[in-house]
Coordinates of C-alpha atoms and ligand atoms in Angstrom, one line a residue:
X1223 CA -46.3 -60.3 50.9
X1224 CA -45.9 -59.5 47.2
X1225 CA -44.6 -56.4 47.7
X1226 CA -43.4 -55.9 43.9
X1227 CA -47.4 -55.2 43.6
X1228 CA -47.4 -52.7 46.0
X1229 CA -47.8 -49.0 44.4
X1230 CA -45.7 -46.9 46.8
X1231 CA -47.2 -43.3 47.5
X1232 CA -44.1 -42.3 48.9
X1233 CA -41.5 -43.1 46.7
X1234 CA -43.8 -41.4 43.8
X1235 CA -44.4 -38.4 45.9
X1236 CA -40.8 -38.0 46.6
X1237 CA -39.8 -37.8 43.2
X1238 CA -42.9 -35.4 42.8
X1239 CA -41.2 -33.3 45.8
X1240 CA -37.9 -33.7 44.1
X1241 CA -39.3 -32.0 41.0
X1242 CA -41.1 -29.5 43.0
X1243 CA -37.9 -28.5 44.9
X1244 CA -35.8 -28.3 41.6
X1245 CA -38.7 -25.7 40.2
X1246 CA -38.7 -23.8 43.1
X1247 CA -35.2 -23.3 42.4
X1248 CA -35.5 -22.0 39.4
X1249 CA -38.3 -19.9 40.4
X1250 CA -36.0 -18.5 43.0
X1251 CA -33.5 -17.1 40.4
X1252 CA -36.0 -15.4 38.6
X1253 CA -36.8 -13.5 41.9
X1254 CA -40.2 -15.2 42.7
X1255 CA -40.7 -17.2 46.1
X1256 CA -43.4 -19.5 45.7
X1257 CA -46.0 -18.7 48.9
X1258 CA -48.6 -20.7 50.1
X1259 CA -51.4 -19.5 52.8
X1260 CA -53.1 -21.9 54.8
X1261 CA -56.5 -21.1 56.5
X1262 CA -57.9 -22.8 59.3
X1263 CA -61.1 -22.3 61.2
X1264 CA -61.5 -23.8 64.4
X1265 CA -59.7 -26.6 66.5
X1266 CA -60.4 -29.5 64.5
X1267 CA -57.5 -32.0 65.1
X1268 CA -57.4 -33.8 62.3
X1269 CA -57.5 -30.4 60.6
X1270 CA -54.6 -29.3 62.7
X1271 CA -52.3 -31.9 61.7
X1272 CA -53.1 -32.2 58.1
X1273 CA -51.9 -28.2 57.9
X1274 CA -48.9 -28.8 60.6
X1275 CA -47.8 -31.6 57.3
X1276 CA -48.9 -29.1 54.4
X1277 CA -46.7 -26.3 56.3
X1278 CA -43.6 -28.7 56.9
X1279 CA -43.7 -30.1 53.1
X1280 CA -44.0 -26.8 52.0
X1281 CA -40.9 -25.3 53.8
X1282 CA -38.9 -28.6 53.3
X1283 CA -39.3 -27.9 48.9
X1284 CA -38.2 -24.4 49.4
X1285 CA -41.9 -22.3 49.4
X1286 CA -43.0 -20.0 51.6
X1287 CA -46.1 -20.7 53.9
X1288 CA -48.2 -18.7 55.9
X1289 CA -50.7 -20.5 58.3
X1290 CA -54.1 -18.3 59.4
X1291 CA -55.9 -19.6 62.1
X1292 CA -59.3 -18.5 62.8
X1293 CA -61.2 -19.0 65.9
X1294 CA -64.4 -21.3 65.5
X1295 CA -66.7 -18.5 65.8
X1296 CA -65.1 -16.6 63.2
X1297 CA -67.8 -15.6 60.5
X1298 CA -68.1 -16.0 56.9
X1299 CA -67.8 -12.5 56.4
X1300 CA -64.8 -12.5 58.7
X1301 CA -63.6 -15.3 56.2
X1302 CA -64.2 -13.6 53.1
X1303 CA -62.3 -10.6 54.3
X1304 CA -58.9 -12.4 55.0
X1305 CA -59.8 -14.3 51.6
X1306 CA -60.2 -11.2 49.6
X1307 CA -57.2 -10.0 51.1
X1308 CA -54.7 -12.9 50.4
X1309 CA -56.4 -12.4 46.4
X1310 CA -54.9 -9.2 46.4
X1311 CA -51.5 -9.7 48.0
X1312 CA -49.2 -10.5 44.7
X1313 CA -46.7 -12.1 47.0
X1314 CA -49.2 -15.2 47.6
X1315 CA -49.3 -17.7 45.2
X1316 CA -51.7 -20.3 46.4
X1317 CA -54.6 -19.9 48.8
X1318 CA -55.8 -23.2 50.7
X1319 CA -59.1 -23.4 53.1
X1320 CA -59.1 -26.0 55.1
X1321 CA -62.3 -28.7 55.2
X1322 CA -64.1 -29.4 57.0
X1323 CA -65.2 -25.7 58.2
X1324 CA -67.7 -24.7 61.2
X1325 CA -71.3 -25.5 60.1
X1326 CA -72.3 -21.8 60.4
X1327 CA -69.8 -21.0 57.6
X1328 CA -71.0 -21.0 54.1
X1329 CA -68.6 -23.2 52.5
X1330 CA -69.2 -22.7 49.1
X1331 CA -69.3 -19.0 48.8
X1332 CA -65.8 -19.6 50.5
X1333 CA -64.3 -21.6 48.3
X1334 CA -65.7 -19.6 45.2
X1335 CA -64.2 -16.7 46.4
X1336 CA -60.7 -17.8 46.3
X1337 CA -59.0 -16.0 43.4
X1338 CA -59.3 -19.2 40.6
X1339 CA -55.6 -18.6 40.1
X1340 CA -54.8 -19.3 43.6
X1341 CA -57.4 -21.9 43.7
X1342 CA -54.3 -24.7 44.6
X1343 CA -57.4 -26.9 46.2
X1344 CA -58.9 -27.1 42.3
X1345 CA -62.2 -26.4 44.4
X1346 CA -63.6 -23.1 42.4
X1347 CA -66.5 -23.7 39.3
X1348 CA -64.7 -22.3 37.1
X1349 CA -61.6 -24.6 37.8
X1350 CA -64.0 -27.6 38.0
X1351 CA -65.9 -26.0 34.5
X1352 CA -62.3 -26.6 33.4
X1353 CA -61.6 -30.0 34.2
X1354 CA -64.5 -31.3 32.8
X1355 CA -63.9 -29.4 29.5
X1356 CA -60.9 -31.3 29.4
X1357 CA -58.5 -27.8 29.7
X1358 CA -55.5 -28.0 32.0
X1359 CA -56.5 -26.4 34.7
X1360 CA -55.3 -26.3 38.9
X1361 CA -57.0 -29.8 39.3
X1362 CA -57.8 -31.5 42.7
X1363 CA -54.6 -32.9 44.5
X1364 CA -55.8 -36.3 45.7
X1365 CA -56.9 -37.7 42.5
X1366 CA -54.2 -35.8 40.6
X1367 CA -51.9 -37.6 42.8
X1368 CA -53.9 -40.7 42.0
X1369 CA -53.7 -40.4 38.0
X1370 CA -49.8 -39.7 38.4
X1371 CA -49.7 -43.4 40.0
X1372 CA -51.8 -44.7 37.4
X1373 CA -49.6 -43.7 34.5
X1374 CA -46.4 -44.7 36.5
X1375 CA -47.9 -48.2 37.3
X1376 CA -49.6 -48.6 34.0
X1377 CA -48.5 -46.4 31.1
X1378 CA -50.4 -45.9 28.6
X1379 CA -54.1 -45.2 30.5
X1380 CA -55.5 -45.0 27.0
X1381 CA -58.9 -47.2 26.1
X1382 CA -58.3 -48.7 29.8
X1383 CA -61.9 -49.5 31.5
X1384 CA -61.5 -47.4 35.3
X1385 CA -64.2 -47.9 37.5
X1386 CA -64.3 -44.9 39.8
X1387 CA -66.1 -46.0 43.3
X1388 CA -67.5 -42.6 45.2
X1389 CA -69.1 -39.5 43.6
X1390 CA -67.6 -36.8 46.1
X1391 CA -66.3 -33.3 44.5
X1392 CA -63.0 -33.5 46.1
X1393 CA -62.5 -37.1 44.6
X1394 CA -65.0 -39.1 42.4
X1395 CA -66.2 -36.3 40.2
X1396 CA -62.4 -35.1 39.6
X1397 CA -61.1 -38.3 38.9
X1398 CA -63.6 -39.3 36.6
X1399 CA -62.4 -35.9 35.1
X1400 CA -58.7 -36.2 35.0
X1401 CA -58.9 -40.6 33.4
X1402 CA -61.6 -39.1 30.8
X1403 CA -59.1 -36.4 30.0
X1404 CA -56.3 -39.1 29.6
X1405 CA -58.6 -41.3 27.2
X1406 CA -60.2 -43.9 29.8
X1407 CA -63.4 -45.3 29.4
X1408 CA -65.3 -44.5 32.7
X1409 CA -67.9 -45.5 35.2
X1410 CA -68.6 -43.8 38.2
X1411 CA -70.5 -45.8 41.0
X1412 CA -72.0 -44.7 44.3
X1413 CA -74.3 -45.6 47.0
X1414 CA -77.5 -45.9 44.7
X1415 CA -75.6 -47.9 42.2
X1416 CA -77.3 -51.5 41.6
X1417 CA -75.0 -54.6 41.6
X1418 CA -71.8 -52.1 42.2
X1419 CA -69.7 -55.5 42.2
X1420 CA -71.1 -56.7 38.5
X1421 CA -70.2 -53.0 36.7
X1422 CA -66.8 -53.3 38.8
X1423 CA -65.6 -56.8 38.2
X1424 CA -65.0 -55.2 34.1
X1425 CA -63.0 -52.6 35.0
X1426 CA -58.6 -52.8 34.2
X1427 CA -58.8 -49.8 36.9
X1428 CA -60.5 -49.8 40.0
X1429 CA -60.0 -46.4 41.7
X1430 CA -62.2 -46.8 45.2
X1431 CA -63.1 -43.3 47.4
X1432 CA -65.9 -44.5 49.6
X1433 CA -65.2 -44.3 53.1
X1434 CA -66.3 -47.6 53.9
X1435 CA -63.3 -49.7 55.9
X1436 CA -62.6 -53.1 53.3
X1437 CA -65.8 -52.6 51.4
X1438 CA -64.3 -53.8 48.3
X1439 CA -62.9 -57.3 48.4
X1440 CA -62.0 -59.9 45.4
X1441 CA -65.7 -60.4 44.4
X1442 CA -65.6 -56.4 43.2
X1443 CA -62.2 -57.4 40.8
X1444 CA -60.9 -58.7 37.6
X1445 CA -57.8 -61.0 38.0
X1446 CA -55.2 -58.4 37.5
X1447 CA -57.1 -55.2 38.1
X1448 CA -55.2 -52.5 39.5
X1449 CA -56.5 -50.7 42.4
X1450 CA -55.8 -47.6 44.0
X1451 CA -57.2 -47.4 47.4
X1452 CA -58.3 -43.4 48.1
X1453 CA -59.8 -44.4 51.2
X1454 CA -58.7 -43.9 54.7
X1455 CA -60.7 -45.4 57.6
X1456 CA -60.0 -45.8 61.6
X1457 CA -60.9 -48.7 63.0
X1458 CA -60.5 -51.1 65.9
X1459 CA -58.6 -54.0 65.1
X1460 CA -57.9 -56.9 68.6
X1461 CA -57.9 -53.7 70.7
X1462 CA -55.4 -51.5 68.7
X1463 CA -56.8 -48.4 66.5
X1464 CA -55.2 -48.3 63.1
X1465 CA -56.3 -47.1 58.8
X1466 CA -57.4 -49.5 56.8
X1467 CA -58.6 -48.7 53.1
X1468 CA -61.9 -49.0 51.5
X1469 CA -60.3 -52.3 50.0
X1470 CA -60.2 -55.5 51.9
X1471 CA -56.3 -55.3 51.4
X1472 CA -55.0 -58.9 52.2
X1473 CA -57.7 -60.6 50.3
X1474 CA -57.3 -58.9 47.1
X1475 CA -53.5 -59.1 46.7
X1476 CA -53.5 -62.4 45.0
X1477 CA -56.0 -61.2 42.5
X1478 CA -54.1 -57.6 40.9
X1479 CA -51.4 -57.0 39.5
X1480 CA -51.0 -53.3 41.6
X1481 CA -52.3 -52.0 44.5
X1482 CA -51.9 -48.9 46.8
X1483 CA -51.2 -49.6 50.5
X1484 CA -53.0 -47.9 53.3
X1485 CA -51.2 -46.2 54.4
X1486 CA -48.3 -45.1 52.1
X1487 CA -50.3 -45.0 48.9
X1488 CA -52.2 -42.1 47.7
X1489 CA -51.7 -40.2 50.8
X1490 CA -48.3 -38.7 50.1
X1491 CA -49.5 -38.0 47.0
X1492 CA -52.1 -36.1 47.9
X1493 CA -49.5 -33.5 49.9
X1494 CA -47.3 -33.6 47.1
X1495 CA -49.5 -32.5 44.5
X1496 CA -50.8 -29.0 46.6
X1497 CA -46.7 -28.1 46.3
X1498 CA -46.7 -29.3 42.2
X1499 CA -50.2 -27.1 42.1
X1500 CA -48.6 -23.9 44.5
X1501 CA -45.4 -23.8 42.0
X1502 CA -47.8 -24.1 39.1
X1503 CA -49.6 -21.2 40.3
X1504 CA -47.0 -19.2 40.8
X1505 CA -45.4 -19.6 37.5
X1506 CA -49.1 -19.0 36.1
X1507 CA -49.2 -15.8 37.8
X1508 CA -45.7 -14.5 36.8
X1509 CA -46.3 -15.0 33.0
X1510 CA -49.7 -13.2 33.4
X1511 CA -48.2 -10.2 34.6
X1512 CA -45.5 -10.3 32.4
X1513 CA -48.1 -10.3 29.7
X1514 CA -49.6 -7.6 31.6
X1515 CA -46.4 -5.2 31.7
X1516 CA -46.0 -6.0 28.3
X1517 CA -48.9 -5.1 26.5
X1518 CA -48.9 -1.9 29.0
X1519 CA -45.9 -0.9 27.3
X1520 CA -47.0 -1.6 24.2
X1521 CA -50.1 0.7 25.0
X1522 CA -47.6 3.3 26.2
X1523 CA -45.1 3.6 23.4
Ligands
NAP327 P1 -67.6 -38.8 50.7 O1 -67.8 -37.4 50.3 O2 -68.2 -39.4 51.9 O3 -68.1 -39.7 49.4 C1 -68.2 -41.1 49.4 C2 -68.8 -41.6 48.2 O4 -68.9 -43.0 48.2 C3 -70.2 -41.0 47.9 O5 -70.3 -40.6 46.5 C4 -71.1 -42.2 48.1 O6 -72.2 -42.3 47.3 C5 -70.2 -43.4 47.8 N1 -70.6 -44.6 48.5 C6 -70.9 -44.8 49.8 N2 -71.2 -46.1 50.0 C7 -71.1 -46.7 48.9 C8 -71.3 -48.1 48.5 N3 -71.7 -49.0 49.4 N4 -71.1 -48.4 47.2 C9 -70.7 -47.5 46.3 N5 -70.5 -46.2 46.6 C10 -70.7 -45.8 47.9 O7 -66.1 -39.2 50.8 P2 -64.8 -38.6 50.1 O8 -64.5 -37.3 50.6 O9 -64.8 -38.7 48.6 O10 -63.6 -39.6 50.6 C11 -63.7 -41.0 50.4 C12 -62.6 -41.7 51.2 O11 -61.3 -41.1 50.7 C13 -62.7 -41.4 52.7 O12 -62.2 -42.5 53.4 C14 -61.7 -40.3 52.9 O13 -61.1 -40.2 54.2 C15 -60.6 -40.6 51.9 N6 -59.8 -39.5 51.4 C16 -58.5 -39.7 51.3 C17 -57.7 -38.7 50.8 C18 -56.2 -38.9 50.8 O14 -55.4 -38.0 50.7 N7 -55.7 -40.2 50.7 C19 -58.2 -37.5 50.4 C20 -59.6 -37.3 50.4 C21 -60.4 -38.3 50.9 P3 -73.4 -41.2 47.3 O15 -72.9 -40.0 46.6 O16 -74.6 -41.8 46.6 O17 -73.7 -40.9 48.8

């Protein structure tokens, strides 16, 4: 294999970690402890694990995490409460709810009534109003994670031609966002798209969140496209269930110059950047109240 095309997610998220760890540390001597609260409603166990990993990356870069689970028949007002309350509590940083919920629970008045501040998800209008003005904002973690390989792999995105492949607002809309907002021209495809594989094969960047196992093989690319796989599918391969990626992996190597592995590509990204966004939020919400204090005493004397 030609492994010097291979984009690795978890070399680039441990340097991302590393950064993380050296901020909390200077966090730390200014008195504030970076905290991160986890919700979880219901037993879902794909759910379960994803916040067991957020909770041990969190504690191994030094911030504090606090996990809430919630019984599936907790109700949206039930969920509100402990959200309103974790809004108030100054000693938590970053508020996460994790997807999916119970379909009795109204997930959008959840997410919007996260404190934007603590939005570490990138999930509430007014951060996604942001984003697409272009202002740096708590953005999304999986296709934050996914520009930070870009501009390590390519450098200068600038001009580039990225096809994005998916419309979702956790991933297609965002990352359509964040390469607009670094200069890239941009197409977005999706399921109603015609000839998908005609608009694709022009694009320098193919960035592909479908959730369709190997959809994308060398007849979507340029000769030496680079291609980050979001996608992360179960299937059943001579008896034995594995993840495969929404690109036909092996049949594209010989046609890009850089590719993400499934797994081990964006993956490890996508943890990393909920830390980078949780110490970003805390350092956010120091300077406000500093601002805060400082303009009260202003007021006062
Ligand atoms: P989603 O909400 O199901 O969205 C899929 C998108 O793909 C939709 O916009 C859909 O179009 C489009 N689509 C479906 N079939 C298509 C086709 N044949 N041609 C072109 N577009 C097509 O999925 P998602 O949440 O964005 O996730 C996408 C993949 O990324 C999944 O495999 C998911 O597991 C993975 N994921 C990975 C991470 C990570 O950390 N690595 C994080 C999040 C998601 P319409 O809008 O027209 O339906």
């Amino acid at each position: 294999m030609n492994t010097h095309k291979l984009i690795d997610g978890k070399a680039n998220a441990a340097r991302v970690l590393l950064q993380v760890r050296e901020d909390v540390e200077r966090l730390r001597e200014q008195a504030i402890e970076p905290a991160l609260a986890v919700i979880l409603v219901g037993s879902d166990p794909a759910s379960q694990v994803y916040v067991r990993n957020k909770i041990l990356r969190a504690e191994e870069v030094g911030i504090r995490s606090l996990e809430h689970r919630l019984s599936t028949d907790t109700s949206t007002e039930q969920l509100l409460m402990l959200i309103a309350h974790l809004n108030a509590d100054r000693s938590i940083h970053g508020v996460l709810l994790q997807l999916p919920l119970p379909a009795h629970i109204d997930e959008l008045r959840a997410l919007e009534a996260i404190a934007p501040d603590k939005d570490v998800d990138g999930f509430h209008s007014q951060n996604v109003g942001g984003l697409s003005q272009g202002r740096t904002v708590l953005a999304p973690c999986t296709p934050s994670g996914c520009l930070y390989l870009l501009e390590q792999t390519c450098g200068d995105l600038r001009g580039k031609h990225a096809v994005v492949i998916g419309r979702s607002n956790i991933v297609g809309k965002p990352m359509a966002a964040l390469l607009l907002r670094a200069d890239c021209s941009v197409t977005v495809l999706h399921s109603r798209s015609p000839s998908p594989q005609l608009l694709c094969r022009q694009a320098d960047i193919v960035i592909a969140a479908v959730g369709r196992p190997r959809l994308i093989d060398a007849s979507w690319l340029k000769p030496g496209a680079v291609v980050i796989d979001v996608g992360i599918n179960r299937i059943e391969d001579d008896g034995r269930s594995r993840l495969v990626g929404d690109v036909d992996f092996d049949s594209v190597l010989a046609h890009v110059t850089a590719i993400t592995p499934v797994p081990g590509g964006v993956g490890p990204m996508t943890i990393a950047f909920l830390m980078k966004n949780t110490v970003t939020a805390a350092l956010a919400q120091h300077q406000a109240l500093r601002s805060q204090s400082e303009a009260l005493c202003r007021s006062i004397y």
